[in-house]
Short mmCIF file of C-alpha atoms in Angstrom, two decimals:
data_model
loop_
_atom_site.label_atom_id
_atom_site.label_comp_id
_atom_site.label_asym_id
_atom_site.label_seq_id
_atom_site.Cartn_x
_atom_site.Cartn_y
_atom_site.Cartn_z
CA UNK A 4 -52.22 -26.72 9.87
CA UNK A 5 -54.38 -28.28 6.94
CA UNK A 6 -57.55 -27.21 8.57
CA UNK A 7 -56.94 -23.95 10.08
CA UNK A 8 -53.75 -22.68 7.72
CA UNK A 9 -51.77 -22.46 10.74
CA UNK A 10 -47.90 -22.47 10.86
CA UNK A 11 -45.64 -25.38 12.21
CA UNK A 12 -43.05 -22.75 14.24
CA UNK A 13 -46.33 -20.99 15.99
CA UNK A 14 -48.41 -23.91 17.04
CA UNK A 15 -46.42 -26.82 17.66
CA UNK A 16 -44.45 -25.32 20.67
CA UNK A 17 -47.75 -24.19 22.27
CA UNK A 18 -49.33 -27.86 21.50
CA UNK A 19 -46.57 -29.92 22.67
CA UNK A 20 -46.15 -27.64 25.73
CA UNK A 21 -50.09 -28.28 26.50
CA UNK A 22 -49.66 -32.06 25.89
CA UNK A 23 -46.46 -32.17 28.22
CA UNK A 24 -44.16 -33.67 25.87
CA UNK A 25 -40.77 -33.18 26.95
CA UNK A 26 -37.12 -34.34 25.31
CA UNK A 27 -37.50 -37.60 23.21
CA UNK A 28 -41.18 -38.02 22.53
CA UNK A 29 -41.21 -33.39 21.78
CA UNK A 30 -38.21 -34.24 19.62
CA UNK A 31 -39.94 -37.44 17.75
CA UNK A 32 -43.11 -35.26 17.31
CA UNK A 33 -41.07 -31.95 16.00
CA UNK A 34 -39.69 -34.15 13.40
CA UNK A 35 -43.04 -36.09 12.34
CA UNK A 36 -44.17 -32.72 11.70
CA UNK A 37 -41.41 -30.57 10.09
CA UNK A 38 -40.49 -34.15 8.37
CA UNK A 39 -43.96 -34.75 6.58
CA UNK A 40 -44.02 -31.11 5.74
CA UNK A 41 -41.16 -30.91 3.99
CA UNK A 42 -41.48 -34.28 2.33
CA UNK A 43 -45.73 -33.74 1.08
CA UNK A 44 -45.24 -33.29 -2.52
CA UNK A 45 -43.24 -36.78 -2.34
CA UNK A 46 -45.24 -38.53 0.12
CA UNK A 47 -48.15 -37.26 -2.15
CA UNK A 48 -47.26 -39.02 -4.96
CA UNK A 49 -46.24 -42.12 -3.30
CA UNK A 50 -49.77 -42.18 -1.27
CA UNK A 51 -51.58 -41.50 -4.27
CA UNK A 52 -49.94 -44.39 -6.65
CA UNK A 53 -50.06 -46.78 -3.56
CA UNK A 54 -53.76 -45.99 -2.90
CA UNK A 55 -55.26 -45.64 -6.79
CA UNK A 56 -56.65 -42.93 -6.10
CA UNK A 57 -56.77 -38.69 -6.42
CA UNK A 58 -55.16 -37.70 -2.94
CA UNK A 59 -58.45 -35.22 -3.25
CA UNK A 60 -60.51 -38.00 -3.14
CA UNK A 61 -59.39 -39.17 0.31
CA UNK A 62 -60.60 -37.98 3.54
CA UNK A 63 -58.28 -34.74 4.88
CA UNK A 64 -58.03 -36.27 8.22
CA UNK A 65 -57.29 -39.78 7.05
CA UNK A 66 -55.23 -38.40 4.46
CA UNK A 67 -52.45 -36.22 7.06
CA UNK A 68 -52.42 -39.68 8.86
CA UNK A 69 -51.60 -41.55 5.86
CA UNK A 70 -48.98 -38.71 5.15
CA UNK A 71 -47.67 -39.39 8.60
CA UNK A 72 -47.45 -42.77 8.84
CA UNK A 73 -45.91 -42.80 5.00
CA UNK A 74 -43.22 -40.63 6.51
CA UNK A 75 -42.27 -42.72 9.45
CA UNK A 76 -41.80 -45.76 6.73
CA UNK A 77 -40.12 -44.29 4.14
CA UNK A 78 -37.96 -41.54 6.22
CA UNK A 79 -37.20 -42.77 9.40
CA UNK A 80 -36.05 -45.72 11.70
CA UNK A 81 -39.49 -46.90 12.86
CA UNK A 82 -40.15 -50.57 12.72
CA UNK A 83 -42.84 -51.32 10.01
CA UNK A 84 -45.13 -52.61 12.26
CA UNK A 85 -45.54 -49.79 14.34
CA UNK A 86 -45.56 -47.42 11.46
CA UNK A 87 -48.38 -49.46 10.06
CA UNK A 88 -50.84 -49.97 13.28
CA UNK A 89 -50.16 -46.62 14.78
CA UNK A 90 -51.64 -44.91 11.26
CA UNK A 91 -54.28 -47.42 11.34
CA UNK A 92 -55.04 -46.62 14.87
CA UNK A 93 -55.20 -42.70 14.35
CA UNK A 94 -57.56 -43.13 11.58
CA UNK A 95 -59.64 -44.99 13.21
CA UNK A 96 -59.47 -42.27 15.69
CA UNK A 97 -60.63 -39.30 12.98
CA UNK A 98 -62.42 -41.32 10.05
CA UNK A 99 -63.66 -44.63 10.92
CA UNK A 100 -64.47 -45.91 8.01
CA UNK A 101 -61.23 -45.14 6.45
CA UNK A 102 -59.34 -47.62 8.75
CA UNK A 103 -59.52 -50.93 6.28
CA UNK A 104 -58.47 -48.52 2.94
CA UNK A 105 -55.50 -47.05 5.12
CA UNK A 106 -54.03 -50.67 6.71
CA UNK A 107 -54.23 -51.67 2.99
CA UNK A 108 -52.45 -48.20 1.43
CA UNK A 109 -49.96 -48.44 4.09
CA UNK A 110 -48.51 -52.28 3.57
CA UNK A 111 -48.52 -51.33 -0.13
CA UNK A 112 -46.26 -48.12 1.20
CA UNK A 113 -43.73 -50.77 3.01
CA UNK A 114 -43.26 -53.42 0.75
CA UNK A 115 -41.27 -50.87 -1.49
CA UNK A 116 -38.36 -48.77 -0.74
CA UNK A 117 -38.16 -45.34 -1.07
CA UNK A 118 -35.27 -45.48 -3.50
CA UNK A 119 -37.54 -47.87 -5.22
CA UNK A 120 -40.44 -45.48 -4.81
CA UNK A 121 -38.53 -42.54 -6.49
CA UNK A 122 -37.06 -44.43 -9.10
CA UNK A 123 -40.72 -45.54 -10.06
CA UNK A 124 -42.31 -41.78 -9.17
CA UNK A 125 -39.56 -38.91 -10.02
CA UNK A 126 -38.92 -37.91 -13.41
CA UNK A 127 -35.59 -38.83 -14.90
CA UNK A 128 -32.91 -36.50 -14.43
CA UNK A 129 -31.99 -36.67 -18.22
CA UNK A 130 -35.29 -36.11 -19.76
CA UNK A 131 -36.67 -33.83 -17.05
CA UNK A 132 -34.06 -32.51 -14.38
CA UNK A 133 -36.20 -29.57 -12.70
CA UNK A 134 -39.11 -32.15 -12.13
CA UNK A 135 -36.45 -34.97 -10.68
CA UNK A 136 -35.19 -33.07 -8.65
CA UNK A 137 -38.42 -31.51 -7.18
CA UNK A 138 -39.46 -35.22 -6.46
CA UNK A 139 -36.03 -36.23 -4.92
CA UNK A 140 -35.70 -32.79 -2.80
CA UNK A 141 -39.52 -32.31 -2.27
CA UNK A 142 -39.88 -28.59 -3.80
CA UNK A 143 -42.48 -27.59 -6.20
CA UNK A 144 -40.96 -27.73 -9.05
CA UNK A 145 -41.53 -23.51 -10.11
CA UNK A 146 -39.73 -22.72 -6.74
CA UNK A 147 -37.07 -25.33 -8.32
CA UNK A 148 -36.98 -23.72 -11.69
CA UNK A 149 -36.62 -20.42 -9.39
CA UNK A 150 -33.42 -21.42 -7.41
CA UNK A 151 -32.10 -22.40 -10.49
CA UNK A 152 -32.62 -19.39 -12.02
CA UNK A 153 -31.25 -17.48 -9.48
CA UNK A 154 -28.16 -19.68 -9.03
CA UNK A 155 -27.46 -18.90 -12.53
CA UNK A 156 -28.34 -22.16 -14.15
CA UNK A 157 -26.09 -24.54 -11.50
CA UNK A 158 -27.92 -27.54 -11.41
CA UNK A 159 -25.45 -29.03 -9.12
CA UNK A 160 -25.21 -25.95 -6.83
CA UNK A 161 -29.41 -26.06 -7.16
CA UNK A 162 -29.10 -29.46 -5.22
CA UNK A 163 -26.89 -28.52 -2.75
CA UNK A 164 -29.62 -25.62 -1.35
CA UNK A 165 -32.48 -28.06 -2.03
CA UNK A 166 -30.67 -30.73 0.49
CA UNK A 167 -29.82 -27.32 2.82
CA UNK A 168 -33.66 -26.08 3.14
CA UNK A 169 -34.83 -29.80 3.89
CA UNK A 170 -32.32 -29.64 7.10
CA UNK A 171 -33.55 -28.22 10.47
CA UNK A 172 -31.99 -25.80 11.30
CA UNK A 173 -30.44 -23.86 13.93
CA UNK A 174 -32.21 -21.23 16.00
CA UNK A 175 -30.42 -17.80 15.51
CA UNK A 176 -30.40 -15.58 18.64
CA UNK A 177 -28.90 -12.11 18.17
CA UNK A 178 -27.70 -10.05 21.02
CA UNK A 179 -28.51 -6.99 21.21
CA UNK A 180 -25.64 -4.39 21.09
CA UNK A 181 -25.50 -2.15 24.51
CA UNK A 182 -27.60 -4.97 26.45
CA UNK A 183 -25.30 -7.91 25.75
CA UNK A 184 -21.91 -9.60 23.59
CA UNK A 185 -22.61 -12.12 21.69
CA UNK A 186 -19.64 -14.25 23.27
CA UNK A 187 -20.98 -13.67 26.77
CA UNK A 188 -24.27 -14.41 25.98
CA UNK A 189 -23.36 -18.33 24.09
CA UNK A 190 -21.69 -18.87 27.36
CA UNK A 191 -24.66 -17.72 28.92
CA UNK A 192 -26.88 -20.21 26.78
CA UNK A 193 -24.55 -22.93 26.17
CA UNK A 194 -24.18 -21.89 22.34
CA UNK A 195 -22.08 -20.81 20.19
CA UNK A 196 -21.24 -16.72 18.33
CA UNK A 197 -22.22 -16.93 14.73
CA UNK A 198 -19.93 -17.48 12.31
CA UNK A 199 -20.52 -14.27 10.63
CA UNK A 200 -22.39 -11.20 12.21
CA UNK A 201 -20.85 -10.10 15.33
CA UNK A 202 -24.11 -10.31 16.99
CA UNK A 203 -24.87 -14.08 16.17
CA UNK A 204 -25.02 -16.88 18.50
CA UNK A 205 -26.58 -20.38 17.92
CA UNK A 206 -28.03 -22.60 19.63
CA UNK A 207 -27.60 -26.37 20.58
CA UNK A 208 -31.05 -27.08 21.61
CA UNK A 209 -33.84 -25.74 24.19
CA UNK A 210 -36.75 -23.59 24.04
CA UNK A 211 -35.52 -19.90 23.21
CA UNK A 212 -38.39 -18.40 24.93
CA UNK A 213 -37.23 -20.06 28.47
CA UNK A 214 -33.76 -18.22 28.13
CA UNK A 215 -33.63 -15.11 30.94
CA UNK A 216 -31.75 -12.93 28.00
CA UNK A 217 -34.54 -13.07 25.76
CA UNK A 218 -36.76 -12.67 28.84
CA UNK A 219 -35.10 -9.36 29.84
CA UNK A 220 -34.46 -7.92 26.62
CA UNK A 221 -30.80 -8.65 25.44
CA UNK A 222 -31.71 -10.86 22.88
CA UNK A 223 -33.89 -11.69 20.56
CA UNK A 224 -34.34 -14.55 17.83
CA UNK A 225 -33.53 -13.78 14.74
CA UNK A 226 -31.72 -16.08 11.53
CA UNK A 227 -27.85 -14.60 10.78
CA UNK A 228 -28.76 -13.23 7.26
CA UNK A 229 -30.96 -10.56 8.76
CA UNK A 230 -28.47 -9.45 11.12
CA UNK A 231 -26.30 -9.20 8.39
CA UNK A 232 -28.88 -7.18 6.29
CA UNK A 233 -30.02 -4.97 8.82
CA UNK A 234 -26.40 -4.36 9.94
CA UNK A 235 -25.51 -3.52 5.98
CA UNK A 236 -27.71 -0.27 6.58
CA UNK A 237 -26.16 1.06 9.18
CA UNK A 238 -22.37 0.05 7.68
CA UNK A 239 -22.94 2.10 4.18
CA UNK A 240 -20.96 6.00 4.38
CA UNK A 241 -23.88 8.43 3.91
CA UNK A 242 -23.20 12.37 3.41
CA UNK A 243 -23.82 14.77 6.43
CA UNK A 244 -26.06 13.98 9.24
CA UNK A 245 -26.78 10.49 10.30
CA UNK A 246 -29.47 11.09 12.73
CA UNK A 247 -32.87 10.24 11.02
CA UNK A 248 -33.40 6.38 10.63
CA UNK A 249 -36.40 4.94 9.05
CA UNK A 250 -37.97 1.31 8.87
CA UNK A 251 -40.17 1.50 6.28
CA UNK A 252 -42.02 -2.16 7.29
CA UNK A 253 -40.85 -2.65 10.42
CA UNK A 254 -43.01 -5.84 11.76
CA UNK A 255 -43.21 -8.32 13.56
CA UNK A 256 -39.65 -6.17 15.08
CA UNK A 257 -36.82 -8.31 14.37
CA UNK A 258 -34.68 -6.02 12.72
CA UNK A 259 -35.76 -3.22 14.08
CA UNK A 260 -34.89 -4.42 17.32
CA UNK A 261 -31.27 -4.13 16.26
CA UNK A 262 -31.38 -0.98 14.14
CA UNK A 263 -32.94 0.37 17.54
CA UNK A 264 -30.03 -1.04 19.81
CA UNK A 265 -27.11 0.61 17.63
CA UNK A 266 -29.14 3.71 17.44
CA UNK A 267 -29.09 4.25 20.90
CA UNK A 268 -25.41 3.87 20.49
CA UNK A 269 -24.91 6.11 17.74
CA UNK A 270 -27.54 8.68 19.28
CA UNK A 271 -29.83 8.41 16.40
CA UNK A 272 -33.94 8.02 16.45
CA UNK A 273 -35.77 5.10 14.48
CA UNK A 274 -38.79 5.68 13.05
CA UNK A 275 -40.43 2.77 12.23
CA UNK A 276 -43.89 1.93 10.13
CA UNK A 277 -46.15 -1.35 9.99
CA UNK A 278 -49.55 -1.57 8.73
CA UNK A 279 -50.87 -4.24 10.85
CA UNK A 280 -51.96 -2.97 14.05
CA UNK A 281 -50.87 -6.59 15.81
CA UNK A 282 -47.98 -6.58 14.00
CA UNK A 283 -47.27 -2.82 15.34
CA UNK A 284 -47.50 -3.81 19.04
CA UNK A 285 -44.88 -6.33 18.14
CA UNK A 286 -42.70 -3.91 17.13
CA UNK A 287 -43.50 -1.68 20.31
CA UNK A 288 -42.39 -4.69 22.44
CA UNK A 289 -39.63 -5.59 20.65
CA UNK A 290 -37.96 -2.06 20.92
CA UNK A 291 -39.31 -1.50 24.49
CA UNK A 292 -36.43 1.21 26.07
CA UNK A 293 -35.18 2.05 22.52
CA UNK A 294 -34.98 5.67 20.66
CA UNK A 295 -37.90 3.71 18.31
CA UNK A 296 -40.91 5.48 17.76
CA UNK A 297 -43.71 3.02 16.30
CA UNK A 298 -46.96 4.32 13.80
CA UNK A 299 -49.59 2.10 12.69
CA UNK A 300 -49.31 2.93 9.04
CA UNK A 301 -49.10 2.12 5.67
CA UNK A 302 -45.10 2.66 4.71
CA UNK A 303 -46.62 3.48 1.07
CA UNK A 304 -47.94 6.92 2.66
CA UNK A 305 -44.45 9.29 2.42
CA UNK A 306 -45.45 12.79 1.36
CA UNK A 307 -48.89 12.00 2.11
CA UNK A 308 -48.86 12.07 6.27
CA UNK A 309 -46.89 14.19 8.34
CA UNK A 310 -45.01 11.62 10.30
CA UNK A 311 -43.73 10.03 6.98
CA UNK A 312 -42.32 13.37 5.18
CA UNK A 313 -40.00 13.32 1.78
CA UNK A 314 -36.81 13.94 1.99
CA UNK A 315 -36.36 13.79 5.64
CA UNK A 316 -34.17 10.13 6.60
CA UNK A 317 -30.77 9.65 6.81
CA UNK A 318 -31.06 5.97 6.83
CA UNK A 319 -34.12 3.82 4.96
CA UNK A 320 -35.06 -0.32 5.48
CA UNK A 321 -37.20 -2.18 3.13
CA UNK A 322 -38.01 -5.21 4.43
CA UNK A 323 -40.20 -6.07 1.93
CA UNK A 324 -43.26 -8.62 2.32
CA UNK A 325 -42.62 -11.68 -0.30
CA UNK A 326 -43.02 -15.31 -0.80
CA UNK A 327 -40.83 -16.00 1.68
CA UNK A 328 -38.78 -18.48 -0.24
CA UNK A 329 -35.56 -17.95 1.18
CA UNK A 330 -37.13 -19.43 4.81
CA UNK A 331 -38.10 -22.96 3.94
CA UNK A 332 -36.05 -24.33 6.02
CA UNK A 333 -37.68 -22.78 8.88
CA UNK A 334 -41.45 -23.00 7.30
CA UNK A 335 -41.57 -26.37 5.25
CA UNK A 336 -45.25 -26.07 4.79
CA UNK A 337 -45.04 -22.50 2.98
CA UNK A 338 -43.03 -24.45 -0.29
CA UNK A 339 -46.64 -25.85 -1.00
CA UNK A 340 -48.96 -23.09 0.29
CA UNK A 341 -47.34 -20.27 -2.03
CA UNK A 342 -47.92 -20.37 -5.93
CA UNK A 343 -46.50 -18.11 -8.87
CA UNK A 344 -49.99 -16.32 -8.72
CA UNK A 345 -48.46 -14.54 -5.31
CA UNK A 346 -45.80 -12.70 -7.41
CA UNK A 347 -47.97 -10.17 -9.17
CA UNK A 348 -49.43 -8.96 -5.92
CA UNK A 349 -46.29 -8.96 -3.69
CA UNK A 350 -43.81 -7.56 -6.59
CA UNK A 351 -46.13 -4.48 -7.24
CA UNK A 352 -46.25 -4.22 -4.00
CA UNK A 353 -42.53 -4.20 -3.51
CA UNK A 354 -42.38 -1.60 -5.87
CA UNK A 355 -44.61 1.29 -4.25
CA UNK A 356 -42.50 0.32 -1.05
CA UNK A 357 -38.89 0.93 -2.79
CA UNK A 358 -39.97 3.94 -4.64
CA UNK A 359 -41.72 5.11 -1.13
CA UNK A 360 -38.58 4.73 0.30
CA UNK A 361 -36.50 6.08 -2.04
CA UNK A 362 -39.06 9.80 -1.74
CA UNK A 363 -38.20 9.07 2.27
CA UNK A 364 -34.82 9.07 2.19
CA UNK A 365 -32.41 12.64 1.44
CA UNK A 366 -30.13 13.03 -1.37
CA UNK A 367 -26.98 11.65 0.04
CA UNK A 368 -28.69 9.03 2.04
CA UNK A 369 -29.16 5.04 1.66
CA UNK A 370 -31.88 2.77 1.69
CA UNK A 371 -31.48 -1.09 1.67
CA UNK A 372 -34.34 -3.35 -0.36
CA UNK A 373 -34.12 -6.64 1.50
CA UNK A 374 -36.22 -9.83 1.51
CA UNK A 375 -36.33 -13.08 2.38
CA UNK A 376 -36.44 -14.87 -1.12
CA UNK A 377 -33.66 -15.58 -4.05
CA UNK A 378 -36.79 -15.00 -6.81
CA UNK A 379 -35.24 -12.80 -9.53
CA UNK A 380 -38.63 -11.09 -9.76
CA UNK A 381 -38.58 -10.06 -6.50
CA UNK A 382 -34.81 -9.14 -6.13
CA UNK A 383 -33.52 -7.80 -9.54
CA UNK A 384 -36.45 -7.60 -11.34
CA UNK A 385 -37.74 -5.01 -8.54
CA UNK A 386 -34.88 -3.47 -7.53
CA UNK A 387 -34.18 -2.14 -11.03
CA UNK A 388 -37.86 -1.80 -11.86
CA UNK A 389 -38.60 0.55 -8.27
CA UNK A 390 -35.39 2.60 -8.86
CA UNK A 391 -36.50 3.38 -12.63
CA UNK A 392 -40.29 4.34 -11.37
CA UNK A 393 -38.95 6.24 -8.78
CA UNK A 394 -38.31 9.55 -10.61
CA UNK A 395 -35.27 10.28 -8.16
CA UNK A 396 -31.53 9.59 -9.23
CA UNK A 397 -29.57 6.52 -7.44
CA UNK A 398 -26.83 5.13 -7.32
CA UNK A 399 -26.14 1.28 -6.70
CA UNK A 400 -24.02 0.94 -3.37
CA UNK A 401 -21.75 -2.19 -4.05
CA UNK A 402 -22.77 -4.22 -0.88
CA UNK A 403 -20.33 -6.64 -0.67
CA UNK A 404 -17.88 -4.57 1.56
CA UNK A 405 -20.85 -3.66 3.97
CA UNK A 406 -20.81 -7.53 5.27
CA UNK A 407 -18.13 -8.63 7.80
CA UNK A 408 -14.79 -9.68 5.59
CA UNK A 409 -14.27 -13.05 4.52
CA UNK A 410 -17.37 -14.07 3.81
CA UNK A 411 -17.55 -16.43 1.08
CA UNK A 412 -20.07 -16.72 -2.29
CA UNK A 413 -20.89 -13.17 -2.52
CA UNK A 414 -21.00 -13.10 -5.93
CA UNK A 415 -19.95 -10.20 -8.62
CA UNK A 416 -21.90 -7.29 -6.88
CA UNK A 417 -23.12 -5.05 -6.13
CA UNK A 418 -26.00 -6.59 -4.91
CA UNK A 419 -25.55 -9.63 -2.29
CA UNK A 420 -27.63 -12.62 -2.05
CA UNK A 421 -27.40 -14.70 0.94
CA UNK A 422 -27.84 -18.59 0.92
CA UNK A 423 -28.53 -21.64 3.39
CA UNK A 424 -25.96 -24.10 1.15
CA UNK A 425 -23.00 -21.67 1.35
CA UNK A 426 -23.66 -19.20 4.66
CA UNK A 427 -26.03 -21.58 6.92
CA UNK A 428 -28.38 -18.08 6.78
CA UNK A 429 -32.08 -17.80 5.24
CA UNK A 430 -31.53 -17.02 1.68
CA UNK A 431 -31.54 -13.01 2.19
CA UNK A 432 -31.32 -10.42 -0.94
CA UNK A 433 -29.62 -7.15 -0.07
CA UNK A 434 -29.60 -3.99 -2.28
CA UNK A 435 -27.85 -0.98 -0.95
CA UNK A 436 -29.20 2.06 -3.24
CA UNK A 437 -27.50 6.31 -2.65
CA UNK A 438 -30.17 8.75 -3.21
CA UNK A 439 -28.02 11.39 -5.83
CA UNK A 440 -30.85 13.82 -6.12
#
């Protein structure tokens, strides 16, 4: 992942799979991985005081072993020893000559706890509570500082989702209305429905991709929140016809995949738009059967190409590219690959794609701004900010009542953000916006 900026959730199936690692020993090496990832910024520090030296300064390969084998001491029920001569053995595997500096950095590592390690390390919570808590919960501490923000100050409440996004967790399958029933199909897979979208069910364990309902087509994987999201769309009253749906950055499919299903339901057709050509013959395959037609496009082009004219959907999604902060949980490594330098980029970008949307849709319709990330700059900041550029009249659709009832921590409207601490989803922003004019 170092070398080749890979992800953890694309290549580690496909490498334990080709080493034929099966229950225990794929389970030990699933957490090693997600465990170190989540925990760098910490182990960092810890490596880096124990060693006297600039982490830059030490080999990359001997350096993700030290990380490793820091892990399995400080985080886990491995025996010292074996912590210790395992490390020692896999850098002698991948940089020789780094064997003697690692034994020593790594018996430096064990002879102090981690308690002991953070009390020496982390900041103090009275003199510096963002950075304390960045050491303790192993965020950076801007995407701290962002949480907070968005949590409106809560310190305590901050915690809570920086504990949440450092537990694995659960794989989200969502069945696909028409093809299956989301109580049939956790009996089917030995899981349980979600707790909130009716098309939810979770799993206990397994490889998704062996399951014959995601094989055939009745189900797909996808996290609760953007059920919910997608779902939102299609629950908000629009005036007239409701015939024309549009998904405005429809890959790698996901959510089109639903939106597709209850089309065919509702006998509506989906347009939907992605840029990336790969990413497009996702979406093709993930709405195989489905009233979804697919163009390789940029969703920034309405008015400009015939396929994407003004004024002419019912029904518009913007699931908007961002930082992606609201999936940590599921990608650890992305808290330490992103850095406030994306925002500029991915907000303006944001922007052309609400305001595209908004030209899309007809007076009288709806289009929903979602993304994966709490950042106020990215929710509220370009919400507002996209429906003021727009040079259309909106109104704001209150949200709230377009999510199943009784769902908790949905805050004063009429926007809805989604979190992992109080709804076990990714942390999902909806906005629900009525084209007036």
């Amino acid at each position: 992942m170092h070398r080749d900026d890979a992800y953890a959730n694309l290549v580690l199936a496909e490498i334990l799979g080709g080493m034929r690692l099966h229950g225990r020993d794929a389970a030990f090496a699933t957490e090693l991985t997600y465990g170190t990832l989540r925990a760098l910024g910490t182990l960092d520090l810890i490596i880096a005081d124990a060693s006297g030296r600039d982490l830059a300064q030490i080999d990359a390969p001997a350096r993700d072993a030290l990380r490793l084998g820091a892990y399995q001491l400080l985080y886990t029920r491995v025996p010292t020893h074996a912590a210790v001569n395992q490390t020692v053995d896999l850098v002698r595997s991948v940089a020789p000559f780094a064997a003697g500096f690692s034994n020593a950095v790594m018996r430096t590592i064990s002879e102090t706890t981690l308690d002991d390690w953070l009390a020496k390390l982390a900041p103090s919570a009275e003199d510096d509570p963002i950075g304390h808590l960045a050491v303790h919960h192993h965020h950076p501490e801007w995407i701290v500082r962002a949480f907070a923000e968005a949590l409106g100050g809560d310190l305590e409440d901050t915690t809570r989702l920086l504990i949440e996004d450092n537990q694995p967790p659960a794989v989200h399958l969502c069945a696909r209305p028409g093809r299956a029933d989301a109580v049939e199909l956790a009996d089917e897979v030995n899981g349980v429905p979600g707790a909130f979208s009716p098309y939810a069910v979770y799993l206990n364990g397994g490889a998704p991709r062996d399951l014959a309902a995601i094989r055939e087509g009745r189900a797909h994987v996808q996290d609760e929140g953007s059920q919910l999201v997608a779902a939102a769309l299609l629950a908000a009253p629009v005036e007239g016809q409701d015939t024309r749906w549009l998904d405005l950055c429809a890959g790698p499919g996901g959510k089109t995949g639903l939106i597709g299903a209850i089309a065919a339901a509702r006998g509506a057709e989906v347009t939907a738009v992605e840029v990336a050509e790969h990413r497009a013959r996702l979406v093709e395959q993930a709405t195989e059967g489905m009233p979804v037609t697919v163009f390789p496009m940029d969703g920034r082009s309405v008015g400009r190409d015939p396929d994407l004219p003004e004024e002419a959907f019912d029904r518009v999604l913007v699931d908007a590219p961002c930082t992606g902060l609201g999936s940590l949980r599921r990608r650890p490594e992305s808290r330490w690959r992103r850095q406030p330098a994306d925002l500029p980029p991915l907000t303006k970008l944001q922007r052309e794609l609400l305001v595209a949307a908004l030209r899309a849709v007809r007076p009288g319709g709806v289009v929903a701004y979602v993304t994966c990330s709490p950042h106020m700059v990215e929710t509220q900041v370009t919400v507002s900010e996209g429906a003021r550029r727009s040079g259309v009249e909106v109104d704001f659709v209150d949200a709230r009542p377009l999510l199943p009832p009784g769902m908790p921590g949905l805050g004063p409207g009429p926007t809805v953000q989604l979190w992992p601490h109080r709804h076990g989803t990714d942390a999902m922003f909806l906005a629900v916006l009525r084209r007036t004019s």
